[in-house]
GROMACS .gro file of C-alpha atoms in nm:
model
  481
    1MET     CA    1  -4.394  -5.395  -0.301
    2SER     CA    2  -4.486  -5.056  -0.344
    3PRO     CA    3  -4.599  -4.857  -0.657
    4ALA     CA    4  -4.339  -4.644  -0.729
    5ALA     CA    5  -4.107  -4.996  -0.736
    6ARG     CA    6  -4.395  -5.177  -0.918
    7GLY     CA    7  -4.399  -4.880  -1.161
    8PHE     CA    8  -3.996  -4.919  -1.207
    9VAL     CA    9  -4.059  -5.311  -1.300
   10PRO     CA   10  -4.106  -5.367  -1.688
   11ARG     CA   11  -4.463  -5.469  -1.726
   12SER     CA   12  -4.257  -5.740  -1.983
   13LEU     CA   13  -4.061  -6.031  -1.932
   14LEU     CA   14  -3.888  -6.020  -2.210
   15ARG     CA   15  -3.814  -5.590  -2.130
   16LEU     CA   16  -3.748  -5.721  -1.766
   17VAL     CA   17  -3.475  -6.003  -1.862
   18LEU     CA   18  -3.337  -5.736  -2.047
   19VAL     CA   19  -3.295  -5.456  -1.772
   20ALA     CA   20  -3.151  -5.715  -1.585
   21PHE     CA   21  -2.839  -5.771  -1.755
   22THR     CA   22  -2.820  -5.410  -1.866
   23LEU     CA   23  -2.816  -5.285  -1.516
   24VAL     CA   24  -2.609  -5.546  -1.384
   25LEU     CA   25  -2.382  -5.580  -1.645
   26LEU     CA   26  -2.369  -5.194  -1.642
   27PRO     CA   27  -2.100  -5.187  -1.345
   28LEU     CA   28  -1.913  -5.480  -1.404
   29ILE     CA   29  -1.874  -5.194  -1.736
   30LEU     CA   30  -1.775  -4.922  -1.512
   31LEU     CA   31  -1.527  -5.137  -1.390
   32VAL     CA   32  -1.358  -5.275  -1.634
   33ILE     CA   33  -1.349  -4.852  -1.752
   34GLN     CA   34  -1.221  -4.703  -1.446
   35ASN     CA   35  -0.986  -4.975  -1.330
   36GLY     CA   36  -0.788  -4.942  -1.666
   37ARG     CA   37  -0.807  -4.556  -1.588
   38SER     CA   38  -0.597  -4.627  -1.306
   39LEU     CA   39  -0.414  -4.882  -1.417
   40GLU     CA   40  -0.351  -4.583  -1.717
   41ARG     CA   41  -0.197  -4.286  -1.456
   42VAL     CA   42  -0.035  -4.596  -1.271
   43ILE     CA   43   0.181  -4.682  -1.629
   44LEU     CA   44   0.183  -4.298  -1.728
   45SER     CA   45   0.319  -4.168  -1.369
   46ALA     CA   46   0.598  -4.442  -1.384
   47GLN     CA   47   0.686  -4.357  -1.734
   48ALA     CA   48   0.697  -3.964  -1.623
   49GLY     CA   49   0.883  -4.094  -1.318
   50ILE     CA   50   1.112  -4.322  -1.529
   51GLU     CA   51   1.208  -4.087  -1.801
   52SER     CA   52   1.254  -3.792  -1.512
   53ALA     CA   53   1.547  -4.071  -1.280
   54VAL     CA   54   1.728  -4.136  -1.570
   55VAL     CA   55   1.758  -3.784  -1.669
   56ASP     CA   56   1.840  -3.613  -1.388
   57THR     CA   57   2.072  -3.919  -1.275
   58ARG     CA   58   2.241  -3.807  -1.667
   59ARG     CA   59   2.315  -3.455  -1.575
   60ALA     CA   60   2.376  -3.493  -1.241
   61THR     CA   61   2.707  -3.718  -1.375
   62ASP     CA   62   2.734  -3.475  -1.661
   63MET     CA   63   2.767  -3.179  -1.400
   64SER     CA   64   3.062  -3.395  -1.240
   65ASP     CA   65   3.202  -3.496  -1.561
   66LEU     CA   66   3.185  -3.126  -1.633
   67ALA     CA   67   3.376  -2.995  -1.316
   68LEU     CA   68   3.603  -3.191  -1.383
   69GLU     CA   69   3.676  -3.078  -1.827
   70MET     CA   70   3.669  -2.699  -1.708
   71GLU     CA   71   3.973  -2.805  -1.381
   72ARG     CA   72   4.171  -2.959  -1.694
   73ALA     CA   73   4.086  -2.676  -1.894
   74ILE     CA   74   4.123  -2.392  -1.716
   75ARG     CA   75   4.488  -2.555  -1.610
   76ARG     CA   76   4.556  -2.525  -1.921
   77TYR     CA   77   4.494  -2.206  -2.063
   78ALA     CA   78   4.723  -2.129  -1.759
   79VAL     CA   79   5.001  -2.344  -1.932
   80LEU     CA   80   4.891  -2.204  -2.271
   81GLU     CA   81   4.724  -1.893  -2.338
   82SER     CA   82   4.558  -2.059  -2.603
   83PRO     CA   83   4.253  -1.823  -2.696
   84GLU     CA   84   4.091  -2.195  -2.826
   85ILE     CA   85   4.129  -2.359  -2.412
   86ARG     CA   86   3.896  -2.093  -2.283
   87LEU     CA   87   3.691  -2.081  -2.619
   88SER     CA   88   3.652  -2.401  -2.501
   89TYR     CA   89   3.641  -2.341  -2.055
   90LEU     CA   90   3.379  -2.130  -2.165
   91ARG     CA   91   3.139  -2.347  -2.349
   92LEU     CA   92   3.185  -2.618  -2.112
   93LEU     CA   93   3.097  -2.336  -1.788
   94GLU     CA   94   2.857  -2.266  -1.994
   95ARG     CA   95   2.679  -2.574  -2.083
   96TYR     CA   96   2.714  -2.652  -1.691
   97ARG     CA   97   2.512  -2.327  -1.559
   98LEU     CA   98   2.267  -2.494  -1.903
   99GLU     CA   99   2.272  -2.832  -1.623
  100LEU     CA  100   2.188  -2.740  -1.363
  101GLU     CA  101   1.894  -2.467  -1.404
  102GLN     CA  102   1.779  -2.768  -1.557
  103LEU     CA  103   1.845  -2.994  -1.260
  104LEU     CA  104   1.764  -2.787  -0.982
  105MET     CA  105   1.379  -2.739  -1.200
  106SER     CA  106   1.355  -3.139  -1.154
  107ILE     CA  107   1.516  -3.120  -0.747
  108ASP     CA  108   1.550  -2.945  -0.448
  109GLY     CA  109   1.907  -2.812  -0.474
  110GLY     CA  110   1.840  -2.597  -0.254
  111GLU     CA  111   2.134  -2.450  -0.039
  112LEU     CA  112   2.383  -2.674  -0.290
  113GLY     CA  113   2.199  -2.521  -0.559
  114THR     CA  114   2.269  -2.192  -0.545
  115SER     CA  115   2.592  -2.301  -0.386
  116LEU     CA  116   2.690  -2.351  -0.772
  117GLN     CA  117   2.465  -2.072  -0.933
  118HIS     CA  118   2.781  -1.811  -0.673
  119GLN     CA  119   3.085  -2.047  -0.761
  120LEU     CA  120   3.003  -2.057  -1.189
  121LEU     CA  121   3.006  -1.677  -1.115
  122TYR     CA  122   3.421  -1.684  -0.996
  123LEU     CA  123   3.445  -1.908  -1.236
  124VAL     CA  124   3.358  -1.686  -1.538
  125ASP     CA  125   3.605  -1.402  -1.356
  126LEU     CA  126   3.854  -1.690  -1.383
  127ALA     CA  127   3.864  -1.706  -1.733
  128GLN     CA  128   3.973  -1.332  -1.718
  129ALA     CA  129   4.221  -1.355  -1.550
  130SER     CA  130   4.607  -1.385  -1.582
  131SER     CA  131   4.806  -1.751  -1.544
  132ASP     CA  132   4.968  -1.637  -1.239
  133GLU     CA  133   4.594  -1.499  -1.090
  134ILE     CA  134   4.465  -1.881  -1.259
  135ARG     CA  135   4.751  -2.042  -1.089
  136ASP     CA  136   4.600  -1.927  -0.776
  137ARG     CA  137   4.298  -1.936  -0.780
  138VAL     CA  138   4.203  -2.262  -0.951
  139VAL     CA  139   4.190  -2.417  -0.568
  140ILE     CA  140   3.819  -2.279  -0.657
  141PHE     CA  141   3.737  -2.594  -0.820
  142ASN     CA  142   3.792  -2.870  -0.426
  143ALA     CA  143   3.515  -2.684  -0.368
  144PHE     CA  144   3.330  -2.642  -0.656
  145SER     CA  145   3.399  -3.024  -0.744
  146SER     CA  146   3.278  -3.169  -0.332
  147THR     CA  147   2.920  -2.940  -0.354
  148THR     CA  148   2.868  -3.066  -0.754
  149LEU     CA  149   2.934  -3.464  -0.589
  150ALA     CA  150   2.680  -3.403  -0.293
  151LEU     CA  151   2.427  -3.264  -0.582
  152ASP     CA  152   2.464  -3.591  -0.699
  153GLU     CA  153   2.351  -3.672  -0.389
  154LEU     CA  154   2.104  -3.505  -0.291
  155THR     CA  155   1.996  -3.616  -0.634
  156ARG     CA  156   1.991  -3.926  -0.673
  157SER     CA  157   1.828  -3.912  -0.308
  158GLN     CA  158   1.552  -3.734  -0.410
  159ILE     CA  159   1.544  -3.951  -0.725
  160ASP     CA  160   1.442  -4.265  -0.472
  161GLU     CA  161   1.261  -4.131  -0.214
  162ARG     CA  162   0.978  -4.028  -0.550
  163ILE     CA  163   1.064  -4.433  -0.632
  164GLN     CA  164   0.894  -4.436  -0.295
  165GLN     CA  165   0.678  -4.256  -0.342
  166GLU     CA  166   0.609  -4.359  -0.673
  167ARG     CA  167   0.523  -4.733  -0.515
  168ALA     CA  168   0.286  -4.601  -0.238
  169HIS     CA  169   0.127  -4.411  -0.469
  170VAL     CA  170   0.048  -4.807  -0.642
  171ILE     CA  171   0.028  -4.922  -0.385
  172LEU     CA  172  -0.256  -4.680  -0.277
  173ILE     CA  173  -0.392  -4.703  -0.705
  174ARG     CA  174  -0.414  -5.120  -0.557
  175GLN     CA  175  -0.584  -5.018  -0.278
  176GLN     CA  176  -0.917  -4.733  -0.490
  177LEU     CA  177  -0.920  -5.031  -0.746
  178TRP     CA  178  -0.971  -5.359  -0.459
  179LEU     CA  179  -1.240  -5.116  -0.268
  180TRP     CA  180  -1.384  -5.021  -0.652
  181SER     CA  181  -1.419  -5.370  -0.730
  182ALA     CA  182  -1.568  -5.476  -0.449
  183ALA     CA  183  -1.837  -5.185  -0.440
  184LEU     CA  184  -1.957  -5.197  -0.807
  185GLY     CA  185  -1.876  -5.562  -0.826
  186GLY     CA  186  -2.105  -5.565  -0.489
  187ALA     CA  187  -2.411  -5.392  -0.702
  188SER     CA  188  -2.382  -5.630  -0.962
  189LEU     CA  189  -2.423  -5.847  -0.724
  190LEU     CA  190  -2.736  -5.724  -0.536
  191LEU     CA  191  -2.884  -5.629  -0.883
  192ALA     CA  192  -2.912  -5.957  -0.949
  193LEU     CA  193  -3.038  -6.087  -0.629
  194LEU     CA  194  -3.296  -5.804  -0.711
  195PHE     CA  195  -3.394  -5.962  -1.034
  196THR     CA  196  -3.371  -6.272  -0.942
  197TYR     CA  197  -3.612  -6.215  -0.682
  198LEU     CA  198  -3.885  -6.062  -0.931
  199ILE     CA  199  -3.788  -6.331  -1.152
  200ILE     CA  200  -3.809  -6.633  -0.937
  201ARG     CA  201  -4.067  -6.484  -0.680
  202PRO     CA  202  -4.388  -6.467  -0.906
  203VAL     CA  203  -4.280  -6.817  -1.082
  204ARG     CA  204  -4.241  -6.975  -0.760
  205GLN     CA  205  -4.629  -6.829  -0.668
  206LEU     CA  206  -4.705  -7.038  -1.019
  207GLU     CA  207  -4.582  -7.282  -0.869
  208LYS     CA  208  -4.768  -7.344  -0.558
  209ARG     CA  209  -5.069  -7.250  -0.747
  210ILE     CA  210  -4.998  -7.564  -1.000
  211LEU     CA  211  -4.898  -7.812  -0.686
  212ASN     CA  212  -5.267  -7.686  -0.521
  213LEU     CA  213  -5.482  -7.745  -0.816
  214GLY     CA  214  -5.254  -8.111  -0.812
  215ALA     CA  215  -5.410  -8.138  -0.490
  216GLY     CA  216  -5.714  -8.011  -0.566
  217ASP     CA  217  -5.675  -7.763  -0.256
  218ALA     CA  218  -5.844  -7.417  -0.285
  219PRO     CA  219  -5.699  -7.129  -0.561
  220GLU     CA  220  -5.477  -6.777  -0.373
  221THR     CA  221  -5.662  -6.556  -0.365
  222LYS     CA  222  -5.311  -6.363  -0.343
  223PRO     CA  223  -5.254  -6.179  -0.705
  224ILE     CA  224  -4.961  -6.196  -0.874
  225ARG     CA  225  -4.741  -5.936  -0.899
  226GLY     CA  226  -4.444  -5.931  -1.189
  227PRO     CA  227  -4.437  -5.944  -1.517
  228ALA     CA  228  -4.740  -5.898  -1.816
  229GLU     CA  229  -4.641  -6.274  -1.947
  230LEU     CA  230  -4.667  -6.425  -1.548
  231VAL     CA  231  -4.889  -6.283  -1.395
  232GLU     CA  232  -5.114  -6.382  -1.683
  233LEU     CA  233  -5.075  -6.692  -1.674
  234GLY     CA  234  -5.107  -6.705  -1.341
  235ASP     CA  235  -5.459  -6.621  -1.400
  236LYS     CA  236  -5.540  -6.904  -1.701
  237LEU     CA  237  -5.468  -7.132  -1.356
  238GLN     CA  238  -5.742  -6.985  -1.205
  239TRP     CA  239  -5.881  -6.989  -1.426
  240LEU     CA  240  -5.852  -7.421  -1.517
  241HIS     CA  241  -5.924  -7.402  -1.148
  242LEU     CA  242  -6.245  -7.318  -1.131
  243ARG     CA  243  -6.315  -7.584  -1.477
  244LEU     CA  244  -6.190  -7.766  -1.337
  245ARG     CA  245  -6.402  -7.776  -0.987
  246GLU     CA  246  -6.695  -7.700  -1.194
  247LEU     CA  247  -6.588  -8.103  -1.415
  248GLU     CA  248  -6.536  -8.276  -1.096
  249ALA     CA  249  -6.805  -8.111  -0.951
  250GLN     CA  250  -7.028  -8.206  -1.283
  251LYS     CA  251  -6.870  -8.642  -1.252
  252LEU     CA  252  -6.981  -8.594  -0.909
  253GLN     CA  253  -7.346  -8.480  -0.977
  254PHE     CA  254  -7.307  -8.731  -1.289
  255LEU     CA  255  -7.245  -9.040  -1.126
  256ARG     CA  256  -7.478  -8.997  -0.797
  257HIS     CA  257  -7.714  -8.973  -1.066
  258LEU     CA  258  -7.595  -9.229  -1.239
  259SER     CA  259  -7.594  -9.457  -0.947
  260HIS     CA  260  -7.986  -9.341  -0.833
  261GLU     CA  261  -8.145  -9.477  -1.183
  262LEU     CA  262  -7.984  -9.835  -1.212
  263LYS     CA  263  -8.050  -9.942  -0.884
  264THR     CA  264  -8.439  -9.988  -0.950
  265PRO     CA  265  -8.402 -10.073  -1.290
  266LEU     CA  266  -8.182 -10.302  -1.101
  267ALA     CA  267  -8.371 -10.484  -0.827
  268SER     CA  268  -8.633 -10.534  -1.042
  269LEU     CA  269  -8.430 -10.750  -1.301
  270ARG     CA  270  -8.208 -10.907  -0.925
  271GLU     CA  271  -8.603 -11.004  -0.817
  272GLY     CA  272  -8.674 -11.099  -1.227
  273ALA     CA  273  -8.387 -11.361  -1.207
  274ASP     CA  274  -8.398 -11.513  -0.920
  275LEU     CA  275  -8.825 -11.575  -0.932
  276LEU     CA  276  -8.729 -11.809  -1.229
  277LEU     CA  277  -8.509 -11.921  -1.081
  278GLU     CA  278  -8.709 -12.037  -0.817
  279CYS     CA  279  -8.927 -12.216  -1.059
  280VAL     CA  280  -9.225 -11.972  -0.956
  281THR     CA  281  -9.358 -11.982  -1.357
  282GLY     CA  282  -9.280 -12.292  -1.370
  283PRO     CA  283  -8.971 -12.591  -1.487
  284LEU     CA  284  -8.706 -12.492  -1.628
  285THR     CA  285  -8.429 -12.659  -1.854
  286GLU     CA  286  -8.044 -12.723  -1.753
  287GLU     CA  287  -7.968 -12.423  -1.982
  288GLN     CA  288  -8.283 -12.200  -1.895
  289GLU     CA  289  -8.152 -12.295  -1.528
  290GLU     CA  290  -7.777 -12.166  -1.606
  291ILE     CA  291  -7.927 -11.902  -1.889
  292CYS     CA  292  -8.058 -11.753  -1.585
  293GLU     CA  293  -7.805 -11.831  -1.307
  294LEU     CA  294  -7.568 -11.609  -1.568
  295LEU     CA  295  -7.878 -11.343  -1.540
  296VAL     CA  296  -7.831 -11.387  -1.087
  297LEU     CA  297  -7.435 -11.364  -1.181
  298ASN     CA  298  -7.434 -11.101  -1.330
  299SER     CA  299  -7.698 -10.873  -1.088
  300PHE     CA  300  -7.446 -10.893  -0.903
  301ARG     CA  301  -7.167 -10.799  -1.025
  302LEU     CA  302  -7.380 -10.471  -1.064
  303GLN     CA  303  -7.476 -10.412  -0.797
  304GLU     CA  304  -7.082 -10.456  -0.674
  305LEU     CA  305  -7.040 -10.186  -0.922
  306ILE     CA  306  -7.290  -9.939  -0.835
  307GLU     CA  307  -7.251  -9.934  -0.484
  308GLN     CA  308  -6.846  -9.918  -0.575
  309LEU     CA  309  -6.925  -9.510  -0.769
  310LEU     CA  310  -7.241  -9.479  -0.473
  311ASP     CA  311  -6.899  -9.532  -0.206
  312TYR     CA  312  -6.689  -9.336  -0.487
  313ASN     CA  313  -6.964  -9.042  -0.465
  314ARG     CA  314  -7.070  -9.084  -0.095
  315ILE     CA  315  -6.593  -8.999  -0.012
  316GLN     CA  316  -6.581  -8.743  -0.200
  317GLN     CA  317  -6.897  -8.554   0.033
  318VAL     CA  318  -6.978  -8.758   0.281
  319GLN     CA  319  -6.786  -8.520   0.655
  320VAL     CA  320  -6.549  -8.774   0.788
  321TYR     CA  321  -6.636  -8.864   1.161
  322GLU     CA  322  -6.294  -8.975   1.395
  323GLU     CA  323  -6.283  -9.186   1.611
  324PRO     CA  324  -6.149  -9.454   1.793
  325VAL     CA  325  -6.281  -9.739   1.601
  326VAL     CA  326  -6.202 -10.134   1.709
  327VAL     CA  327  -6.088 -10.285   1.405
  328GLY     CA  328  -6.159 -10.673   1.529
  329PRO     CA  329  -6.537 -10.664   1.466
  330LEU     CA  330  -6.574 -10.437   1.139
  331LEU     CA  331  -6.249 -10.756   0.978
  332GLU     CA  332  -6.514 -11.011   1.068
  333GLN     CA  333  -6.802 -10.876   0.880
  334SER     CA  334  -6.577 -10.804   0.559
  335LEU     CA  335  -6.411 -11.161   0.620
  336ALA     CA  336  -6.732 -11.276   0.597
  337ALA     CA  337  -6.871 -11.129   0.315
  338HIS     CA  338  -6.603 -11.346   0.169
  339ARG     CA  339  -6.611 -11.647   0.284
  340LEU     CA  340  -6.800 -11.886   0.049
  341THR     CA  341  -6.445 -11.746  -0.196
  342ILE     CA  342  -6.266 -11.802   0.102
  343GLU     CA  343  -6.363 -12.172   0.121
  344ASN     CA  344  -6.446 -12.255  -0.296
  345LYS     CA  345  -5.979 -12.117  -0.317
  346ASN     CA  346  -5.901 -12.309   0.034
  347LEU     CA  347  -5.739 -11.925   0.126
  348GLN     CA  348  -5.579 -12.005   0.474
  349VAL     CA  349  -5.694 -11.692   0.664
  350SER     CA  350  -5.483 -11.535   0.972
  351VAL     CA  351  -5.503 -11.260   1.161
  352ALA     CA  352  -5.324 -11.094   1.448
  353LEU     CA  353  -5.494 -10.797   1.551
  354SER     CA  354  -5.286 -10.522   1.859
  355ASP     CA  355  -5.526 -10.482   2.060
  356GLU     CA  356  -5.450 -10.052   2.020
  357ARG     CA  357  -5.748  -9.865   1.834
  358PRO     CA  358  -5.684  -9.635   1.528
  359LEU     CA  359  -5.870  -9.294   1.494
  360ALA     CA  360  -6.043  -9.358   1.195
  361ASP     CA  361  -6.365  -9.320   1.119
  362SER     CA  362  -6.595  -9.587   1.086
  363HIS     CA  363  -6.808  -9.643   0.842
  364ARG     CA  364  -6.508  -9.563   0.582
  365LEU     CA  365  -6.236  -9.798   0.780
  366LYS     CA  366  -6.518 -10.040   0.686
  367LEU     CA  367  -6.566  -9.967   0.310
  368VAL     CA  368  -6.127  -9.994   0.353
  369LEU     CA  369  -6.140 -10.312   0.451
  370ASP     CA  370  -6.418 -10.469   0.213
  371ASN     CA  371  -6.176 -10.355  -0.073
  372LEU     CA  372  -5.813 -10.497   0.033
  373ILE     CA  373  -5.964 -10.827   0.188
  374SER     CA  374  -6.153 -10.839  -0.184
  375ASN     CA  375  -5.838 -10.750  -0.368
  376ALA     CA  376  -5.663 -10.984  -0.182
  377VAL     CA  377  -5.918 -11.289  -0.231
  378ASN     CA  378  -5.987 -11.244  -0.532
  379TYR     CA  379  -5.645 -11.235  -0.698
  380ALA     CA  380  -5.516 -11.441  -0.404
  381ASP     CA  381  -5.356 -11.863  -0.529
  382VAL     CA  382  -5.547 -12.124  -0.492
  383ASP     CA  383  -5.444 -12.287  -0.159
  384GLY     CA  384  -5.285 -11.965  -0.087
  385VAL     CA  385  -5.294 -11.782   0.266
  386LEU     CA  386  -5.480 -11.434   0.354
  387GLN     CA  387  -5.239 -11.197   0.642
  388ILE     CA  388  -5.367 -10.978   0.814
  389ARG     CA  389  -5.172 -10.754   1.121
  390SER     CA  390  -5.222 -10.478   1.264
  391GLN     CA  391  -4.874 -10.366   1.471
  392LEU     CA  392  -4.766  -9.928   1.611
  393HIS     CA  393  -4.522  -9.815   1.407
  394GLY     CA  394  -4.284  -9.586   1.357
  395PRO     CA  395  -4.123  -9.296   1.601
  396ALA     CA  396  -4.545  -9.130   1.592
  397ALA     CA  397  -4.617  -9.442   1.726
  398GLU     CA  398  -4.835  -9.512   1.407
  399TYR     CA  399  -5.145  -9.811   1.423
  400VAL     CA  400  -5.032 -10.018   1.080
  401LEU     CA  401  -5.242 -10.265   0.951
  402THR     CA  402  -5.195 -10.476   0.654
  403VAL     CA  403  -5.336 -10.718   0.404
  404ALA     CA  404  -5.083 -10.994   0.225
  405ASN     CA  405  -5.164 -11.260  -0.006
  406THR     CA  406  -4.990 -11.515  -0.168
  407GLY     CA  407  -5.016 -11.440  -0.591
  408GLN     CA  408  -4.873 -11.356  -0.837
  409PRO     CA  409  -4.688 -11.010  -0.750
  410ILE     CA  410  -4.793 -10.669  -0.945
  411PRO     CA  411  -4.553 -10.597  -1.229
  412GLU     CA  412  -4.336 -10.250  -1.223
  413GLN     CA  413  -4.572 -10.037  -1.416
  414ASP     CA  414  -4.824 -10.096  -1.242
  415LYS     CA  415  -4.753 -10.047  -0.956
  416ASP     CA  416  -4.716  -9.661  -0.926
  417ARG     CA  417  -5.122  -9.708  -1.110
  418ILE     CA  418  -5.267  -9.950  -0.896
  419PHE     CA  419  -5.434  -9.671  -0.714
  420GLU     CA  420  -5.604  -9.518  -1.051
  421PRO     CA  421  -6.010  -9.467  -1.068
  422PHE     CA  422  -6.048  -9.717  -1.333
  423VAL     CA  423  -5.770  -9.893  -1.392
  424GLN     CA  424  -5.632 -10.221  -1.396
  425GLY     CA  425  -5.341 -10.434  -1.364
  426ASN     CA  426  -5.209 -10.674  -1.671
  427GLN     CA  427  -5.266 -10.996  -1.360
  428VAL     CA  428  -5.586 -11.203  -1.426
  429ARG     CA  429  -5.805 -11.189  -1.164
  430LYS     CA  430  -5.924 -11.511  -0.952
  431GLY     CA  431  -6.214 -11.442  -0.831
  432VAL     CA  432  -6.557 -11.525  -0.929
  433LEU     CA  433  -6.653 -11.190  -1.027
  434LYS     CA  434  -6.522 -10.917  -1.311
  435GLY     CA  435  -6.372 -10.626  -1.102
  436SER     CA  436  -6.432 -10.289  -1.189
  437GLY     CA  437  -6.056 -10.147  -1.108
  438ILE     CA  438  -6.182  -9.894  -0.839
  439GLY     CA  439  -6.181 -10.044  -0.555
  440LEU     CA  440  -5.845  -9.967  -0.441
  441SER     CA  441  -5.905  -9.596  -0.604
  442ILE     CA  442  -6.218  -9.697  -0.330
  443ALA     CA  443  -5.996  -9.751  -0.056
  444ARG     CA  444  -5.665  -9.514  -0.096
  445GLU     CA  445  -5.925  -9.161  -0.114
  446ALA     CA  446  -6.077  -9.269   0.211
  447ALA     CA  447  -5.748  -9.366   0.440
  448LEU     CA  448  -5.663  -9.019   0.250
  449SER     CA  449  -5.934  -8.849   0.375
  450MET     CA  450  -5.892  -9.048   0.793
  451GLY     CA  451  -5.546  -8.852   0.740
  452GLY     CA  452  -5.371  -9.255   0.721
  453ARG     CA  453  -5.221  -9.356   0.446
  454LEU     CA  454  -5.238  -9.646   0.162
  455VAL     CA  455  -4.934  -9.830   0.060
  456LEU     CA  456  -4.809 -10.095  -0.184
  457ASP     CA  457  -4.564 -10.217   0.069
  458THR     CA  458  -4.270 -10.321  -0.205
  459LYS     CA  459  -4.003 -10.489   0.073
  460ILE     CA  460  -4.197 -10.748   0.071
  461THR     CA  461  -4.139 -11.004  -0.189
  462THR     CA  462  -4.303 -11.279  -0.120
  463LEU     CA  463  -4.691 -11.178  -0.021
  464VAL     CA  464  -4.883 -10.888  -0.255
  465CYS     CA  465  -4.865 -10.714   0.102
  466PHE     CA  466  -5.109 -10.344   0.104
  467GLU     CA  467  -4.990 -10.205   0.415
  468LEU     CA  468  -5.294  -9.875   0.597
  469SER     CA  469  -5.174  -9.635   0.850
  470LEU     CA  470  -5.349  -9.435   1.098
  471PRO     CA  471  -5.282  -9.271   1.285
  472ASN     CA  472  -5.366  -9.412   1.638
  473TYR     CA  473  -5.600  -9.382   1.948
  474ASN     CA  474  -5.408  -9.304   2.283
  475ASP     CA  475  -5.575  -9.396   2.611
  476LYS     CA  476  -5.627  -8.997   2.662
  477GLY     CA  477  -5.807  -9.003   2.327
  478ILE     CA  478  -5.477  -8.789   2.175
  479SER     CA  479  -5.377  -8.912   1.869
  480HIS     CA  480  -5.045  -8.942   1.847
  481GLU     CA  481  -4.830  -8.790   1.628
   0.00000   0.00000   0.00000
């Protein structure tokens, strides 16, 4: 955004919203005012046109009637020679003259108006003539009446023309109103889009930073441009990201030191328990042997927890080395490590591996297999089934390995949390050692670090099945993506 534009945008979110509403409504208010004025002009013009048309039509009709009355009056005067009739004739003549003048002010009478004005002079002289002269000259009213009728027709014709002009004017006003509406409505829309962009853009930036914060990615260094409240919130998110990174580093450092510090006394504890159990210091009673067995058993459990903590710490720090890996030998090692538990629970192990090789880190893949098999063996039913399958699946031809076992289904409330660190479900673990709740979390982190994923397959209802997906390695050494 340019410095001029940044100076225009209010720095406060409240002010920005108020300015946005004001500027968006301003064209609409102008549109209402303009439409009101245009409609008022149309109404006044139409009202004036109607009044003028009515008045002019009435005058033209009155003039025709006056011409007829004038003719009758002058004919009666020629017979009776009454001064009152003569005076009545002159009054009618004066009324006609006034009506003619008013009519000619509203319409273009042209030659008809001029002719009638000249004829009025002859009609005024006619009132001064004798009875015989009046009888001889009264035929002038024929031409006078014809001219008056022609003027009436001309008036009506011009009134029709004015009505057509008024109709055209109304159409023009309507077009102008549409243009004003389109222009001002478009301006309101553009302003609304502009201010929406000014508000949404920093919100989108904040949303992106929150997603990066949740995913653990590096924060963006690009500053947030927008209202002061959103800029301040972006700075707080930046601080929170840095703080979480510090806490994560402190957590990993704590786990690393704790794991190493616990290994030394654990080694002494195991060595002492083994010596006691081997009766190096002398024979033991049954109760003493039972106590020694508990010591050895719990030392194994403590060693397993420490190794899991080390594995969790190693996944966070050690660089991934991807290569085509043959899964069979790694799987055999994992099964061999749990051979005693498998034999004690009389599990039927079924293995069917394809010839494809996934693109993975051998150490991390071994870690995933150890945790999946340990989880399956310890939670499987006695005399149950342990199935391990691999195949290529999906349009990307991923290498998919599934580890399934018979056992109690995972409850719905636990399905979304079983991959969280140090979280155990409500199921009862059937193995010798109690779990730590970190195995599946380590397996999932290892899978993600190799570009794969580890999920619980909910489509299979008869078995508890975990699905590991990894990029496949083809003959040319290129992964299918």
